[in-house]
Structure formats: structure tokens, C-alpha cells
PDB file of C-alpha atoms in Angstrom:
ATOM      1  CA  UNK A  11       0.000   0.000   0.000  1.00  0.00           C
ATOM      2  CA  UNK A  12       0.711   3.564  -0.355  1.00  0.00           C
ATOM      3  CA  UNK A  13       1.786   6.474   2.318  1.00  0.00           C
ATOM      4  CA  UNK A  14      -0.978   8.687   2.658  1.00  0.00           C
ATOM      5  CA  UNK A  15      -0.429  11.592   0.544  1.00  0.00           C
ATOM      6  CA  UNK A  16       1.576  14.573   2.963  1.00  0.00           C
ATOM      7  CA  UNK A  17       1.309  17.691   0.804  1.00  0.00           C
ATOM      8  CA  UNK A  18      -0.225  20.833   0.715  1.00  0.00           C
ATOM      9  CA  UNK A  19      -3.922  20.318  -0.368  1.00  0.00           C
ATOM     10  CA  UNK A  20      -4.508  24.288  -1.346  1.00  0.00           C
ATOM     11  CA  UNK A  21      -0.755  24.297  -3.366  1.00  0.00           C
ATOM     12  CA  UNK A  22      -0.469  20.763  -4.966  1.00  0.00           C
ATOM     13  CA  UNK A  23      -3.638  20.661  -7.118  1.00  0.00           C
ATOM     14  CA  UNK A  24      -3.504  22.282  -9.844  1.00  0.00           C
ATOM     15  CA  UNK A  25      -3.074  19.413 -12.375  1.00  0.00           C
ATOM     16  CA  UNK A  26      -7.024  19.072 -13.082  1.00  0.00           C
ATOM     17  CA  UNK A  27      -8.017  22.332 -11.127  1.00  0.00           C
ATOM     18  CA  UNK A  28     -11.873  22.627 -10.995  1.00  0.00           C
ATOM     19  CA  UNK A  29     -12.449  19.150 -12.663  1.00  0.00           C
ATOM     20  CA  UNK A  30     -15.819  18.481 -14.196  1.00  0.00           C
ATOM     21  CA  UNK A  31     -17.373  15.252 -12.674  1.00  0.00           C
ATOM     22  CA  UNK A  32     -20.188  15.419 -14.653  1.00  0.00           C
ATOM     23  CA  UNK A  33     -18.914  16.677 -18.125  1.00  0.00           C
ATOM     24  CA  UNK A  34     -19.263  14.166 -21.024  1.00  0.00           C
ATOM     25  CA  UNK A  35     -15.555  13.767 -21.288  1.00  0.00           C
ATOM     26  CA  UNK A  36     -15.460  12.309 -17.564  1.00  0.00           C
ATOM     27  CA  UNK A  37     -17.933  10.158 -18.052  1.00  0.00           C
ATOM     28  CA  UNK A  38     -17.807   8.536 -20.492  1.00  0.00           C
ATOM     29  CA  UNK A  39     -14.138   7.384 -20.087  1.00  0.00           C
ATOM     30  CA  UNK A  40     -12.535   8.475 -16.505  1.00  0.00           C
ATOM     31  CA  UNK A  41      -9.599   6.089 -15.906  1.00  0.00           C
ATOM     32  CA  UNK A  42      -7.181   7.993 -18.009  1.00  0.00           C
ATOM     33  CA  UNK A  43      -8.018  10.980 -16.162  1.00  0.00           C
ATOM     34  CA  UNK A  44      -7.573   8.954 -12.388  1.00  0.00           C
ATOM     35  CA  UNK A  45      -4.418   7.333 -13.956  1.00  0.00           C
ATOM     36  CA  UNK A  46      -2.933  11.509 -14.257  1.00  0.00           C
ATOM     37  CA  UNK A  47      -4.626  12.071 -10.580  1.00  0.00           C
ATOM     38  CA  UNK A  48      -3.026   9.599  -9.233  1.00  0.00           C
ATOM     39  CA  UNK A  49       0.721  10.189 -10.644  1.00  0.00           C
ATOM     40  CA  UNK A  50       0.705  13.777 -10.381  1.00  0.00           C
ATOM     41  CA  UNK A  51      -2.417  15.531  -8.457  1.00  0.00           C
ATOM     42  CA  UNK A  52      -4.102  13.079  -6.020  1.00  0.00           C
ATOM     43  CA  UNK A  53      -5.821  15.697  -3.823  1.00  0.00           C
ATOM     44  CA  UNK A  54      -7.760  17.551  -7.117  1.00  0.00           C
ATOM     45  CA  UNK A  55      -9.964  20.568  -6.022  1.00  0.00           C
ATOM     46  CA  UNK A  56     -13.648  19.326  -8.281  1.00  0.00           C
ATOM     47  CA  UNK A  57     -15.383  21.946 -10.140  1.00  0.00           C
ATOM     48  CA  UNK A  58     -18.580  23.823  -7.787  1.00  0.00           C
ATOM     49  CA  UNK A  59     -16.600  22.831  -4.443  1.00  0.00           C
ATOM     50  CA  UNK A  60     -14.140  19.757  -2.348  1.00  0.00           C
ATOM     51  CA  UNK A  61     -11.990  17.630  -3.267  1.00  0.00           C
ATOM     52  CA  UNK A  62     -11.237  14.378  -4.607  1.00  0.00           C
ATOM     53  CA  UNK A  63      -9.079  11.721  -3.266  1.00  0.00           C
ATOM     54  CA  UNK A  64      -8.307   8.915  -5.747  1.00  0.00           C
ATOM     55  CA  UNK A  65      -5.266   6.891  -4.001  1.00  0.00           C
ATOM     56  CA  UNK A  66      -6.890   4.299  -1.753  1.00  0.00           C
ATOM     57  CA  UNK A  67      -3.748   5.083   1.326  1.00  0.00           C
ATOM     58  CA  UNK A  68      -5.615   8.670   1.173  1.00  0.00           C
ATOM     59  CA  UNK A  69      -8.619   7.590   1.433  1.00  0.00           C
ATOM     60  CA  UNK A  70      -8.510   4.846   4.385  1.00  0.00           C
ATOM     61  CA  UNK A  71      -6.563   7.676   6.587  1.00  0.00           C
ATOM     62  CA  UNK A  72      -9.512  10.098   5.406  1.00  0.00           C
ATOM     63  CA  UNK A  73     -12.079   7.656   6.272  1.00  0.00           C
ATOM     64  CA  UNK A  74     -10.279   7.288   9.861  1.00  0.00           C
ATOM     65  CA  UNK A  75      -9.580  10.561  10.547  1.00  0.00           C
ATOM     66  CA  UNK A  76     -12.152  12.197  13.066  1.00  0.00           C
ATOM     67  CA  UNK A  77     -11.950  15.520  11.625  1.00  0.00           C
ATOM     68  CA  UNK A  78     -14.018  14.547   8.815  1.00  0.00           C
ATOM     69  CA  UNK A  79     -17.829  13.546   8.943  1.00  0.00           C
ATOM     70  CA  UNK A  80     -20.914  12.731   6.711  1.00  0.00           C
ATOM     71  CA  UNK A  81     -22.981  15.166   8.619  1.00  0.00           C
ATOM     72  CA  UNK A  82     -23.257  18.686   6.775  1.00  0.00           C
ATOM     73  CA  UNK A  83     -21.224  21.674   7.576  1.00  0.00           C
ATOM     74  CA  UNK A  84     -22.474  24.280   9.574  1.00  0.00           C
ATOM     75  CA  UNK A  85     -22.220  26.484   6.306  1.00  0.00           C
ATOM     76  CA  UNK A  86     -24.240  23.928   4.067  1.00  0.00           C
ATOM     77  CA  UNK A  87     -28.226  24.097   3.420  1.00  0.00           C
ATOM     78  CA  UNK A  88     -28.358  20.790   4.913  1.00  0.00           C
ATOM     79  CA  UNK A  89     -27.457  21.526   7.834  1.00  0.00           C
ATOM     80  CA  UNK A  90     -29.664  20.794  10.812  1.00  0.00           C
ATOM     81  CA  UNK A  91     -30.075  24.321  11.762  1.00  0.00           C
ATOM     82  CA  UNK A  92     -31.931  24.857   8.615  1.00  0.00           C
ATOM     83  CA  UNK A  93     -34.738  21.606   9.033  1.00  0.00           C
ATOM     84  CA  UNK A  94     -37.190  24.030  10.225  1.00  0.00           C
ATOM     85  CA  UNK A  95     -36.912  26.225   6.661  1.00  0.00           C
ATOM     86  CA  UNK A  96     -35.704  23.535   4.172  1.00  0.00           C
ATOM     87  CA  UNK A  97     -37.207  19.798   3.788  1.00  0.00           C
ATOM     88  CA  UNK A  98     -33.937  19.154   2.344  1.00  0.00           C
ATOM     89  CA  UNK A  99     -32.155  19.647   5.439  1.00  0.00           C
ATOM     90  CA  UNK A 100     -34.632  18.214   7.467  1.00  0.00           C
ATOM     91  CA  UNK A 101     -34.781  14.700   5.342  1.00  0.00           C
ATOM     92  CA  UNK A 102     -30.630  14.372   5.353  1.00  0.00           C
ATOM     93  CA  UNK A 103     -30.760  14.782   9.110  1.00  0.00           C
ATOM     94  CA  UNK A 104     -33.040  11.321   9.232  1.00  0.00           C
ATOM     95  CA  UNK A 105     -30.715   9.472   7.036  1.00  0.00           C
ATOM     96  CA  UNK A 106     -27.620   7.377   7.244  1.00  0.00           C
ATOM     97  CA  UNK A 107     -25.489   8.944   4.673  1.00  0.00           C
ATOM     98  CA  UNK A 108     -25.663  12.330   5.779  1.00  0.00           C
ATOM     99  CA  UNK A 109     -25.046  10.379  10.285  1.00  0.00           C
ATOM    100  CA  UNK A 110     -21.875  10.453  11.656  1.00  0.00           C
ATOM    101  CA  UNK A 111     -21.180   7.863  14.599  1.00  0.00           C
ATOM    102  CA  UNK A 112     -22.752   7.576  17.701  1.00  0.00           C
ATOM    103  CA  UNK A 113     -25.886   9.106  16.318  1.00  0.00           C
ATOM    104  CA  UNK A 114     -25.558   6.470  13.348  1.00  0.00           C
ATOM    105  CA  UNK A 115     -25.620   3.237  14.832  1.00  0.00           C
ATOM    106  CA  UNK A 116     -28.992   2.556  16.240  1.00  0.00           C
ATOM    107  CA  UNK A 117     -30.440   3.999  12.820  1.00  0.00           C
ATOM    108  CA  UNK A 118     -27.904   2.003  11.326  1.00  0.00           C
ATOM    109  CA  UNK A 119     -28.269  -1.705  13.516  1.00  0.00           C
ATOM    110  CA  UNK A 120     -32.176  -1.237  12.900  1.00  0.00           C
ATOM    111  CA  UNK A 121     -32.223  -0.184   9.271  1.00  0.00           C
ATOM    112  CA  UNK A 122     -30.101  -3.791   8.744  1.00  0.00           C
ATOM    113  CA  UNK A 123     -32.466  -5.650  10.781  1.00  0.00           C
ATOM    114  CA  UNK A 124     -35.534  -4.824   8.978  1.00  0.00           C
ATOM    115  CA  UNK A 125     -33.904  -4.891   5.561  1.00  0.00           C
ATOM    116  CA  UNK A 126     -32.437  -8.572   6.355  1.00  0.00           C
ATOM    117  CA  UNK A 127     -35.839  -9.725   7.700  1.00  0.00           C
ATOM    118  CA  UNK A 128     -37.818  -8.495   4.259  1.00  0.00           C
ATOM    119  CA  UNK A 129     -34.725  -9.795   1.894  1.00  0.00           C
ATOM    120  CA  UNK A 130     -34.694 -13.373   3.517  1.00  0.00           C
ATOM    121  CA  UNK A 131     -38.427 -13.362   2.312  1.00  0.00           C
ATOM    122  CA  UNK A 132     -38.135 -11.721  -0.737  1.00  0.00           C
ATOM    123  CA  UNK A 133     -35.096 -13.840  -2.705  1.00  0.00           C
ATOM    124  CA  UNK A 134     -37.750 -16.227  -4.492  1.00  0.00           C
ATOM    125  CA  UNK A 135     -40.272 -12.881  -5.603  1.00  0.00           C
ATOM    126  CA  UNK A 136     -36.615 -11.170  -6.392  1.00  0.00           C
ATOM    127  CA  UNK A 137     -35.186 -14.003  -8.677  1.00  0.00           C
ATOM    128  CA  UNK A 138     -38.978 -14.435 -10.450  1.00  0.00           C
ATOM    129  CA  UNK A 139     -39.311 -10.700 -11.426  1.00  0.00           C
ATOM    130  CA  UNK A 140     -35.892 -11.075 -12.771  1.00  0.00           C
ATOM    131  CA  UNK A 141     -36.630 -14.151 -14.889  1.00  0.00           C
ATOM    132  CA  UNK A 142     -39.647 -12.230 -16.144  1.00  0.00           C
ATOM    133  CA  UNK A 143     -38.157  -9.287 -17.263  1.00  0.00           C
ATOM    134  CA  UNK A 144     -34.857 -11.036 -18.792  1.00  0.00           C
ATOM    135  CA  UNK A 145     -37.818 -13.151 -21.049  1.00  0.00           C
ATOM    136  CA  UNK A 146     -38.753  -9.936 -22.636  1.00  0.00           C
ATOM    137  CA  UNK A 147     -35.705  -9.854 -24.418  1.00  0.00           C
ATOM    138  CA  UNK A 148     -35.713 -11.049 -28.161  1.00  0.00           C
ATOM    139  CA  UNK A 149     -32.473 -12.080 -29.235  1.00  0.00           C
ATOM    140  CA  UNK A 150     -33.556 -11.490 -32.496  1.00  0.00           C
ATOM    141  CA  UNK A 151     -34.954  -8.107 -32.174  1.00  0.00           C
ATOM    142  CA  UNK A 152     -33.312  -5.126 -30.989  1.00  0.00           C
ATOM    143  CA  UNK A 153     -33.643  -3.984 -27.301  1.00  0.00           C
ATOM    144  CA  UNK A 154     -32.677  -1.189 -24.967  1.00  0.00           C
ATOM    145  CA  UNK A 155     -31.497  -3.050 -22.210  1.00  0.00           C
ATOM    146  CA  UNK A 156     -30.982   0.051 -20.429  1.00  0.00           C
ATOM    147  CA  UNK A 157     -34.495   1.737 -20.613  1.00  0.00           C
ATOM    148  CA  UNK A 158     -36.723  -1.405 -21.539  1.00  0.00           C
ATOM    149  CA  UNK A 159     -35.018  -3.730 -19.100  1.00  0.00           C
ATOM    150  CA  UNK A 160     -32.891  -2.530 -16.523  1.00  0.00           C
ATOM    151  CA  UNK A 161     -35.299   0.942 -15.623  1.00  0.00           C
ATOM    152  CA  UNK A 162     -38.582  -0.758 -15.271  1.00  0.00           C
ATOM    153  CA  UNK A 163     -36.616  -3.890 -13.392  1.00  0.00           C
ATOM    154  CA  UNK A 164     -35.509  -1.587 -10.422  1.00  0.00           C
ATOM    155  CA  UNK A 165     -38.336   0.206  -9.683  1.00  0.00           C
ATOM    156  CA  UNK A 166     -40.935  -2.804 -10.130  1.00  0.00           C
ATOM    157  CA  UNK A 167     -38.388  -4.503  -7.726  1.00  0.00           C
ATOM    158  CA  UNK A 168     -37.864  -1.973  -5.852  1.00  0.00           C
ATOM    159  CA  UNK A 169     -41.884  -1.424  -5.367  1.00  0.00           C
ATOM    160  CA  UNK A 170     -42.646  -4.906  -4.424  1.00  0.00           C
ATOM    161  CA  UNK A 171     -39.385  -4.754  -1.990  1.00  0.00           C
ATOM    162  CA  UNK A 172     -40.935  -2.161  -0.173  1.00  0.00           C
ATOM    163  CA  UNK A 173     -44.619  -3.114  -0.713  1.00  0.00           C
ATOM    164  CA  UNK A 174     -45.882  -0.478  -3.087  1.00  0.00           C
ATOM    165  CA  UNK A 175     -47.786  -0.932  -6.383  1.00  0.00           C
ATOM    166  CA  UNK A 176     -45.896  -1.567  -9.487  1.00  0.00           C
ATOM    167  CA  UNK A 177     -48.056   1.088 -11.080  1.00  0.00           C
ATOM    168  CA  UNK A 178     -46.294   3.602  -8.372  1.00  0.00           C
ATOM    169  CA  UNK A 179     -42.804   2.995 -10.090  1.00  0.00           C
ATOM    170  CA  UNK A 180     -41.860   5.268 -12.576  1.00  0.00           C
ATOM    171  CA  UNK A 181     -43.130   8.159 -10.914  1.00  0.00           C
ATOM    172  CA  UNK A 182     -41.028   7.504  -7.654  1.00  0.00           C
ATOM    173  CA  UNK A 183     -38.741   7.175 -10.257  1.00  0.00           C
ATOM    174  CA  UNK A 184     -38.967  10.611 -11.299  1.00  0.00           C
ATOM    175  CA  UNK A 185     -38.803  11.696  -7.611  1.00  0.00           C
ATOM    176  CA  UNK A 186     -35.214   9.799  -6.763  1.00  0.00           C
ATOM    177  CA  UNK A 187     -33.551  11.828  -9.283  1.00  0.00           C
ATOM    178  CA  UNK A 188     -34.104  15.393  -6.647  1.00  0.00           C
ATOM    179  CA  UNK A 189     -33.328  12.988  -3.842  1.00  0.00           C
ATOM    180  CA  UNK A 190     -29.892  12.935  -5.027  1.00  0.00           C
ATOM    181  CA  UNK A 191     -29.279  16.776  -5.433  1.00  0.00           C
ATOM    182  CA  UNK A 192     -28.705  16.467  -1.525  1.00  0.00           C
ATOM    183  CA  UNK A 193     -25.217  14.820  -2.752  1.00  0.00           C
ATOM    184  CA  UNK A 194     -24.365  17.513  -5.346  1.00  0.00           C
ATOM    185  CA  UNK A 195     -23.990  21.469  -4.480  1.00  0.00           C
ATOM    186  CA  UNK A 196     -26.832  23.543  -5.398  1.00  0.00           C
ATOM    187  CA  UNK A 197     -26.788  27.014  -6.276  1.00  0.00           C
ATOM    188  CA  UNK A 198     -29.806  27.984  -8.242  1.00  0.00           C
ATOM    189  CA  UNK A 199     -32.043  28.802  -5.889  1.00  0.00           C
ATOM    190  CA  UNK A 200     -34.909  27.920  -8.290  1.00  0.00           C
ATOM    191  CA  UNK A 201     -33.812  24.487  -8.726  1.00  0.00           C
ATOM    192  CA  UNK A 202     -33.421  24.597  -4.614  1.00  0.00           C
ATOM    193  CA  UNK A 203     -36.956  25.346  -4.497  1.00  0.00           C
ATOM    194  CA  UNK A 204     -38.049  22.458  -6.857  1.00  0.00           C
ATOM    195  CA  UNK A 205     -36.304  20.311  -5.073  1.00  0.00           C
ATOM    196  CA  UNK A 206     -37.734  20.621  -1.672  1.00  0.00           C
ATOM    197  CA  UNK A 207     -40.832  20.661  -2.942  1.00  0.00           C
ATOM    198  CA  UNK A 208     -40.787  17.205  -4.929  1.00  0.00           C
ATOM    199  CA  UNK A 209     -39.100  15.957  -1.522  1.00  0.00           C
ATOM    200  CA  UNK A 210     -42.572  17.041  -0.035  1.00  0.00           C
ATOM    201  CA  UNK A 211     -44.348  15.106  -2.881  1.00  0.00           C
ATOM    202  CA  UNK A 212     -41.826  12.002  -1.782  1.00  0.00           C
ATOM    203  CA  UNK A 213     -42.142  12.192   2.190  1.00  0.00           C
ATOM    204  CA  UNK A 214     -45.937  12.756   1.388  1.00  0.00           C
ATOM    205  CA  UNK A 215     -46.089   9.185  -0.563  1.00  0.00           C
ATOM    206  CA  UNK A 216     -44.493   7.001   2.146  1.00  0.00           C
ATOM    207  CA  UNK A 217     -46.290   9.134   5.004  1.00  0.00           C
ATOM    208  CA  UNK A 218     -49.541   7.872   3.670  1.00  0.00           C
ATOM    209  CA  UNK A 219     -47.705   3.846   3.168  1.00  0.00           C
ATOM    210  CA  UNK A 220     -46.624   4.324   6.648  1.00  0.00           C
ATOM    211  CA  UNK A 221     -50.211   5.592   7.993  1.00  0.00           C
ATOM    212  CA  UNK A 222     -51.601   2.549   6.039  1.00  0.00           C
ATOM    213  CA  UNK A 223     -48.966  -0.207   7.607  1.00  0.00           C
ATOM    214  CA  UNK A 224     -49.679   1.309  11.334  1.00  0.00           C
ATOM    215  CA  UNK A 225     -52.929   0.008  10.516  1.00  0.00           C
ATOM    216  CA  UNK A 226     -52.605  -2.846   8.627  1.00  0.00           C
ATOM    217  CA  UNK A 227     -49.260  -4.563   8.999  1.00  0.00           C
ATOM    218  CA  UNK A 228     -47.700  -6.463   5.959  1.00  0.00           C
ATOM    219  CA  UNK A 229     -44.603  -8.605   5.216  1.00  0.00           C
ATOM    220  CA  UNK A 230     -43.216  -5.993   3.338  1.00  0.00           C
ATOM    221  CA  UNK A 231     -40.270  -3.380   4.108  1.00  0.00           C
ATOM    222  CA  UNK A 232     -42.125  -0.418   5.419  1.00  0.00           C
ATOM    223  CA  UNK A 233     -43.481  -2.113   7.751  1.00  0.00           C
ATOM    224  CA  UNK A 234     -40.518  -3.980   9.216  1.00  0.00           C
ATOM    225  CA  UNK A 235     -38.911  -0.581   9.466  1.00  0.00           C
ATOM    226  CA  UNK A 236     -41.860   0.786  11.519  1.00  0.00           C
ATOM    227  CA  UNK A 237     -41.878  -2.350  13.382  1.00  0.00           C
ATOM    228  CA  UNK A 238     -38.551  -3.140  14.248  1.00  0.00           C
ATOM    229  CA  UNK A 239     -36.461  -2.325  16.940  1.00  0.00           C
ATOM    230  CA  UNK A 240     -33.352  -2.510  18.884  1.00  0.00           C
ATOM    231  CA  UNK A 241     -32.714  -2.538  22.461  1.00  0.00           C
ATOM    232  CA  UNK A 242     -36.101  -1.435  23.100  1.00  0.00           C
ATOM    233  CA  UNK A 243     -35.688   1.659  20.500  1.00  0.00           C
ATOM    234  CA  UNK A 244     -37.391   2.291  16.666  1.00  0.00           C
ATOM    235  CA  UNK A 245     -37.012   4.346  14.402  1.00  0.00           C
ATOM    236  CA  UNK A 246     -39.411   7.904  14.494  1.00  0.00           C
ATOM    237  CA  UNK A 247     -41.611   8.219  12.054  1.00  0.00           C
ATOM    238  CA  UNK A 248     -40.051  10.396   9.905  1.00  0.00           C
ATOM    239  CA  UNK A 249     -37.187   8.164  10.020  1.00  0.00           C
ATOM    240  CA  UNK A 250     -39.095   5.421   8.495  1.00  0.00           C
ATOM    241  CA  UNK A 251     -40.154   7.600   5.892  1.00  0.00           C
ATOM    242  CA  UNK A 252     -37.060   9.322   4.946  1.00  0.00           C
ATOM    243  CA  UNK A 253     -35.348   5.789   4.958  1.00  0.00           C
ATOM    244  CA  UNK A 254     -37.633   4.405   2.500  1.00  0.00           C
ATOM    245  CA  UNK A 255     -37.147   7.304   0.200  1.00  0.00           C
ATOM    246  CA  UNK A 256     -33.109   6.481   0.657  1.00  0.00           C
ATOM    247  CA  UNK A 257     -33.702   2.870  -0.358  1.00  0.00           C
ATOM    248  CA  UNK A 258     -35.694   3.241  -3.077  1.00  0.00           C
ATOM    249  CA  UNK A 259     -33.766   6.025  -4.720  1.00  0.00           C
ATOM    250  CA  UNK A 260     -30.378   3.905  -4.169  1.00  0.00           C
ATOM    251  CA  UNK A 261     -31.904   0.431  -5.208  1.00  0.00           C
ATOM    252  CA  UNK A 262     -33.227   2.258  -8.482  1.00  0.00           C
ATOM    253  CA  UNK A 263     -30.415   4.087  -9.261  1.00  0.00           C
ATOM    254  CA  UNK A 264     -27.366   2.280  -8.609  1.00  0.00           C
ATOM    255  CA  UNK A 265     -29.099  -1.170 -10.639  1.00  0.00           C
ATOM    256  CA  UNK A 266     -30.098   1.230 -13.625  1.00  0.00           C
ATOM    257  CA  UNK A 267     -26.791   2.565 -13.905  1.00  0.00           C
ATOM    258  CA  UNK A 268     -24.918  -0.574 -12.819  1.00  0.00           C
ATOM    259  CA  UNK A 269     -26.542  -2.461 -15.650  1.00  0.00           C
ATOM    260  CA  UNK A 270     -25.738  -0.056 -18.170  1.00  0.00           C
ATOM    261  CA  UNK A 271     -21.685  -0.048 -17.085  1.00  0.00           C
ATOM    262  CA  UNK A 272     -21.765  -3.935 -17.008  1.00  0.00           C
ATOM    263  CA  UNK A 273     -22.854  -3.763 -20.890  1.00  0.00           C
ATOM    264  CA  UNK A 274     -20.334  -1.179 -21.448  1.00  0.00           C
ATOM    265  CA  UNK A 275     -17.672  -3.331 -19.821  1.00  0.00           C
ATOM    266  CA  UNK A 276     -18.873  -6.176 -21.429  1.00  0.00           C
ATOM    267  CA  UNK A 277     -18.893  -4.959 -24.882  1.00  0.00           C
ATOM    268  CA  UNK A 278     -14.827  -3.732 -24.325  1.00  0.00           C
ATOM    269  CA  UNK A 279     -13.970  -6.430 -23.004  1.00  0.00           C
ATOM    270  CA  UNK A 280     -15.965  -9.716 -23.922  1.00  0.00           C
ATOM    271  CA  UNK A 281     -12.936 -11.746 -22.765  1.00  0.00           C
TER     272      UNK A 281
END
């Protein structure tokens, strides 16, 4: 392994200065530019704010080091003093991603409790919708894996994970994609606006599952989530809510993209 990079973060990056994670360039073929990073700039100040650390020595003593968090700055949106103005801020502070340790583990050890209780159910439903949607493919017809496949896959899956209608999908679909502005900086304050209000339209969705499940308990994720506990503690309502919003965003996104990149590998490198 690598030493941990030792120089000067504000004086050593000027190799890729402001680098564009999300031009077209990046994307579409990155390694190149980590291959430079790594030789000649691997602390690289990113375009719209922070930094990027692409040697994994760097990384491990950044993961350890206390000084750094998940939770949002004090100078961030997100930040908790701002869940009062911003349903932004006040859905990160319910979730995992944005928790740093010892506020994280309960949320954490429950969140893994329900989620292995609905999976061991769910492997037979999970492996069926599969087989039904890889049957739809005509080997001798063309076919969008990506869109026609892979999209409607996740959030069918996703939907029946959680214990939603199928029918539900694609618009919760539609709402994941503001969920992840909370990872990205934002500074139109239009687009700010939008976002917190289709994370209203989102909380309002799963408030009315949850209200439902209090009711009327299923086998289904929401309400393990509701139901479950830890030491005698559970997860607050909003926390159930906010949580299902994480998992469905994540399980639709990183399978829809994840697909794609495996045919992209696949095609390069058939071998």
C-alpha cells in the first residue's frame, strides 16, 4: 500500500483544477483521467466545491480521521439548523449517509435488521421478477437493455421490496432523481426550491404507506422498518419515511446505472 499523501492540499492541485465530474468527457471514459490524478495531483480541487481523493492510502486515513464527517457543515443548506426552513435539510438529518457515529448506529443496527428480515423473504419474488423481465428480451430483435429492461426492473423490484404498487414505479422514479441533489452542491435557488418541494411530494407518498402499515401490517419493508427495533428503541416516524425514500432512490439508481456499465464493460472487453 501507499503512504498517505503529505502535501499541501490548497498548493499541490492544480493538475485538473476545478475538474468536471459530470462533463461528457469524464464520463464517459474516466480512468485515463484517475491514472494523471493519481501520478501527479491526487488531492484535485472538483469543479462547484471539495476535493477528490483517488489513491486508496488517502482515502482509508480520510475515512479514519475524526476531523471529517458525513454530517453537513455548519455552512451547508443541509445543515440541521436549517430543518425548520428547508425539507432538504430536514430529510438528510433522518438518514444514514448524511449520520456520523454515535448518532448512526442505532439507525444504522435497525435499518439492517428490517432490511435482512424483508430480503430473507423476498429472494424467491426477487429471482422471479428477474426471470420475467430477462424473457422480454428477443435475441432477435433489438432492445434497450438500459431503458426497456434494466429501468422498469428496479423500480418494479424496488416497489414490491418495499410493498408499493408496481403502477407507483416510474413516478417515484422521477422523484429519486431530486433525492440525489442532496449529494451535489446547489446554487440555483430555483432548482433549490423544486427540489424541496418534490421531496414534499416524496415524504408525502411514504407518510400515507406508513399511515396505512400502522394500521394494517404487511410482510413488506415499510413495515418492518416501523416495526422493528433494537434494544427497546425504533425508528421515528419520519425516520421510516425518509429511509424508505433512501432505499428506493439507491436500489433504483445504482441497478439502472450498474446495468448499463456492465454492458459497457462487457462490450470492451468480452474476454
Amino acid at each position: 500500500m501507499t503512504e498517505p499523501y503529505q502535501g499541501d492540499m490548497q498548493k499541490e492541485t492544480s493538475l485538473l483544477d476545478g475538474l468536471d465530474l459530470i462533463s461528457s468527457e469524464f464520463i464517459q471514459n474516466p480512468y485515463p483521467i484517475y491514472t494523471k490524478l493519481r501520478q501527479h495531483s491526487p488531492v484535485t480541487a472538483v469543479k462547484n466545491g471539495g476535493y477528490l481523493l483517488v489513491r486508496h492510502a488517502d482515502i482509508v486515513t480520510t475515512l479514519k480521521n475524526p476531523g471529517f464527517g458525513n454530517a453537513p457543515s455548519r455552512f451547508s443548506t443541509l445543515h440541521a439548523k436549517n430543518r425548520e426552513k428547508y425539507t432538504a435539510a430536514d430529510l438528510a438529518a433522518n438518514i444514514l449517509p448524511f449520520m456520523d457515529p454515535p448518532e448512526h448506529d442505532l439507525p444504522r443496527r435497525i435499518v439492517t435488521l428490517a432490511y435482512r428480515n424483508r430480503m430473507t423473504q423476498f429472494i424467491e419474488e426477487l429471482v422471479q421478477t428477474a426471470d420475467i423481465f430477462a424473457s422480454r428480451v428477443n435475441s432477435k430483435e433489438p432492445c434497450d437493455v438500459v431503458t426497456q429492461i434494466a429501468s422498469p426492473f428496479t423500480y418494479v423490484t424496488m416497489c414490491r421490496f418495499l410493498g408499493i404498487p408496481d403502477s407507483d414505479g416510474e413516478y417515484l422514479k422521477q422523484l429519486s432523481e431530486f433525492f440525489f441533489y442532496l449529494f451535489a452542491p446547489i446554487n440555483d435557488p430555483d432548482k433549490f426550491n423544486e427540489i424541496n418541494s418534490r421531496l414534499v411530494e416524496f415524504r408525502e407518498y411514504f407518510r400515507a404507506c406508513l399511515q396505512d402499515r400502522k394500521s394494517q401490517p404487511k410482510d413488506d419493508l415499510v413495515s418492518y422498518l416501523y416495526q422493528t427495533d433494537y434494544q427497546g428503541e425504533k425508528l421515528t416516524e419520519d425516520q421510516v419515511i425518509d429511509t424508505c425514500i433512501l432505499l428506493f432512490a439507491d436500489g433504483v439508481e445504482n441497478v439502472h446505472y450498474g446495468v448499463g456499465n456492465v454492458l459497457i464493460e462487457l462490450g470492451t472487453h468480452p474476454e
